[in-house]
XYZ file of N, CA and C in Angstrom:
261
model
N -26.644 7.229 -2.994
C -25.231 7.126 -2.686
C -24.607 8.519 -2.745
N -23.714 8.806 -1.840
C -23.028 10.090 -1.860
C -21.829 10.025 -2.806
N -21.214 11.135 -3.064
C -20.032 11.182 -3.926
C -18.835 10.654 -3.139
N -18.098 9.732 -3.755
C -16.992 9.053 -3.094
C -15.758 9.123 -3.986
N -14.598 9.363 -3.371
C -13.323 9.291 -4.085
C -12.794 7.869 -3.893
N -12.904 7.053 -4.920
C -12.494 5.649 -4.841
C -10.989 5.546 -4.565
N -10.211 6.485 -5.063
C -8.771 6.473 -4.818
C -8.490 6.526 -3.320
N -9.283 7.269 -2.580
C -9.092 7.376 -1.133
C -9.269 6.023 -0.449
N -10.338 5.323 -0.770
C -10.569 4.035 -0.124
C -9.508 3.015 -0.536
N -9.076 3.070 -1.800
C -8.027 2.146 -2.246
C -6.696 2.454 -1.556
N -6.396 3.726 -1.353
C -5.157 4.102 -0.659
C -5.187 3.625 0.791
N -6.324 3.765 1.440
C -6.458 3.297 2.823
C -6.279 1.784 2.898
N -6.888 1.061 1.981
C -6.756 -0.404 1.960
C -5.318 -0.834 1.723
N -4.665 -0.175 0.758
C -3.290 -0.547 0.429
C -2.356 -0.215 1.591
N -2.584 0.909 2.261
C -1.756 1.257 3.415
C -1.896 0.189 4.495
N -3.100 -0.297 4.734
C -3.304 -1.385 5.703
C -2.472 -2.612 5.337
N -2.374 -2.895 4.050
C -1.627 -4.068 3.580
C -0.115 -3.918 3.737
N 0.397 -2.708 3.557
C 1.855 -2.542 3.484
C 2.481 -1.786 4.644
N 1.695 -1.320 5.592
C 2.245 -0.447 6.635
C 3.360 -1.122 7.438
N 3.283 -2.425 7.632
C 4.336 -3.121 8.367
C 5.670 -3.070 7.626
N 5.630 -3.029 6.318
C 6.851 -2.994 5.506
C 7.438 -1.590 5.391
N 6.650 -0.568 5.701
C 7.109 0.807 5.558
C 7.974 1.263 6.727
N 7.880 0.577 7.852
C 8.690 0.936 9.013
C 8.347 2.296 9.590
N 7.082 2.661 9.536
C 6.665 3.965 10.058
C 5.680 3.768 11.214
N 5.417 4.863 11.892
C 4.458 4.853 12.992
C 3.070 4.506 12.451
N 2.296 3.790 13.243
C 0.960 3.365 12.818
C -0.163 4.105 13.537
N 0.190 5.179 14.257
C -0.847 5.912 14.996
C -1.809 6.586 14.006
N -2.968 6.972 14.498
C -3.999 7.571 13.642
C -3.505 8.835 12.943
N -2.736 9.662 13.656
C -2.240 10.906 13.060
C -1.288 10.617 11.903
N -0.341 9.706 12.104
C 0.614 9.376 11.042
C -0.077 8.712 9.854
N -1.039 7.833 10.132
C -1.786 7.195 9.044
C -2.534 8.255 8.228
N -3.178 9.196 8.901
C -3.918 10.253 8.208
C -2.963 11.118 7.389
N -1.793 11.425 7.938
C -0.816 12.237 7.213
C -0.299 11.504 5.974
N -0.043 10.208 6.098
C 0.433 9.415 4.963
C -0.614 9.385 3.864
N -1.853 9.110 4.249
C -2.937 9.035 3.257
C -3.132 10.399 2.592
N -3.143 11.471 3.374
C -3.344 12.809 2.813
C -2.237 13.164 1.827
N -0.999 12.922 2.216
C 0.145 13.226 1.351
C 0.044 12.424 0.047
N -0.238 11.138 0.166
C -0.330 10.285 -1.019
C -1.474 10.725 -1.928
N -2.632 11.028 -1.355
C -3.789 11.418 -2.171
C -3.543 12.715 -2.933
N -2.735 13.593 -2.368
C -2.412 14.838 -3.067
C -1.514 14.611 -4.273
N -0.983 13.415 -4.416
C -0.125 13.078 -5.542
C -0.779 12.099 -6.518
N -1.983 11.701 -6.228
C -2.717 10.750 -7.070
C -3.942 11.425 -7.680
N -4.381 10.917 -8.793
C -5.595 11.447 -9.426
C -6.821 10.936 -8.687
N -7.732 11.835 -8.330
C -8.964 11.373 -7.692
C -9.854 10.677 -8.709
N -10.645 9.749 -8.217
C -11.607 9.026 -9.056
C -12.946 9.077 -8.327
N -13.742 10.103 -8.640
C -15.015 10.314 -7.970
C -16.135 9.547 -8.652
N -16.999 8.957 -7.836
C -18.177 8.264 -8.343
C -19.369 8.604 -7.459
N -20.553 8.400 -8.027
C -21.765 8.659 -7.249
C -22.742 7.491 -7.300
N -22.360 6.410 -7.991
C -23.221 5.228 -8.066
C -22.393 3.974 -7.837
N -23.058 2.906 -7.501
C -22.368 1.630 -7.326
C -21.787 1.133 -8.649
N -22.481 1.399 -9.739
C -21.981 0.993 -11.053
C -20.693 1.761 -11.373
N -20.701 3.052 -11.079
C -19.512 3.865 -11.286
C -18.356 3.379 -10.438
N -18.658 3.006 -9.212
C -17.629 2.493 -8.307
C -17.014 1.207 -8.852
N -17.849 0.314 -9.356
C -17.355 -0.943 -9.925
C -16.497 -0.664 -11.158
N -16.937 0.259 -11.995
C -16.196 0.599 -13.204
C -14.819 1.178 -12.856
N -14.766 2.090 -11.909
C -13.504 2.710 -11.513
C -12.586 1.680 -10.869
N -13.133 0.791 -10.066
C -12.292 -0.239 -9.447
C -11.670 -1.136 -10.513
N -12.405 -1.441 -11.555
C -11.829 -2.215 -12.658
C -10.692 -1.446 -13.312
N -10.901 -0.155 -13.494
C -9.886 0.701 -14.108
C -8.623 0.793 -13.241
N -8.783 0.739 -11.924
C -7.645 0.883 -11.020
C -6.894 -0.425 -10.803
N -7.340 -1.488 -11.434
C -6.645 -2.766 -11.291
C -5.417 -2.843 -12.208
N -5.150 -1.798 -12.956
C -4.000 -1.802 -13.858
C -2.696 -1.778 -13.063
N -1.666 -2.300 -13.652
C -0.351 -2.322 -13.010
C 0.148 -0.906 -12.759
N -0.097 0.009 -13.694
C 0.397 1.375 -13.532
C -0.257 2.066 -12.344
N -1.562 1.867 -12.152
C -2.225 2.478 -11.000
C -1.637 1.924 -9.705
N -1.414 0.627 -9.657
C -0.837 -0.010 -8.471
C 0.557 0.556 -8.180
N 1.364 0.714 -9.214
C 2.704 1.272 -9.048
C 2.626 2.709 -8.542
N 1.754 3.509 -9.134
C 1.595 4.902 -8.713
C 1.120 4.995 -7.263
N 0.189 4.139 -6.895
C -0.335 4.128 -5.535
C 0.752 3.744 -4.537
N 1.486 2.688 -4.823
C 2.562 2.254 -3.926
C 3.654 3.307 -3.818
N 4.010 3.919 -4.927
C 5.045 4.956 -4.910
C 4.603 6.153 -4.062
N 3.353 6.560 -4.206
C 2.844 7.693 -3.433
C 2.811 7.363 -1.941
N 2.399 6.154 -1.595
C 2.361 5.758 -0.180
C 3.765 5.656 0.411
N 4.698 5.118 -0.350
C 6.077 5.005 0.126
C 6.674 6.400 0.342
N 6.502 7.279 -0.629
C 7.015 8.649 -0.510
C 6.392 9.346 0.699
N 5.093 9.157 0.869
C 4.386 9.768 1.998
C 4.915 9.241 3.325
N 5.122 7.942 3.417
C 5.629 7.348 4.658
C 7.017 7.887 4.993
N 7.857 8.057 3.986
C 9.202 8.603 4.215
C 9.115 10.035 4.751
N 8.251 10.849 4.180
C 8.063 12.231 4.642
C 7.563 12.263 6.079
N 6.579 11.436 6.368
C 5.974 11.428 7.705
C 6.967 10.898 8.741
N 7.769 9.904 8.364
C 8.789 9.382 9.294
C 9.771 10.471 9.691
N 10.126 11.317 8.742
C 11.098 12.381 9.007
C 10.492 13.537 9.791
N 9.186 13.721 9.682
C 8.508 14.849 10.334
C 7.202 14.423 10.977
N 7.242 13.517 11.959
C 5.978 13.074 12.568
C 5.305 14.212 13.342
N 3.984 14.237 13.294
C 3.236 15.293 13.998
C 2.531 14.762 15.250
N 2.767 13.519 15.607
C 2.028 12.899 16.711
C 2.621 13.161 18.086
N 3.623 13.962 18.189
C 4.329 14.194 19.464
C 3.486 14.777 20.530
């Protein structure tokens, strides 16, 4: 298994769930900008094994992680809406 940032995959999944509520563009460029902005404000969680991945996913099920993730995605969407790069 290669080294993976579990926070990245969780941010992508959560963005898929909430993008309709954010009222922002859904193009690939805007999605990438939102994810990048949010990830720069979240702690990375790197793993290199499936066991590590399972352990980190359990750790990220906390309410605080969910709140931090949603806040970062919302802030990112607001920034990207004001300054879209997809023109």
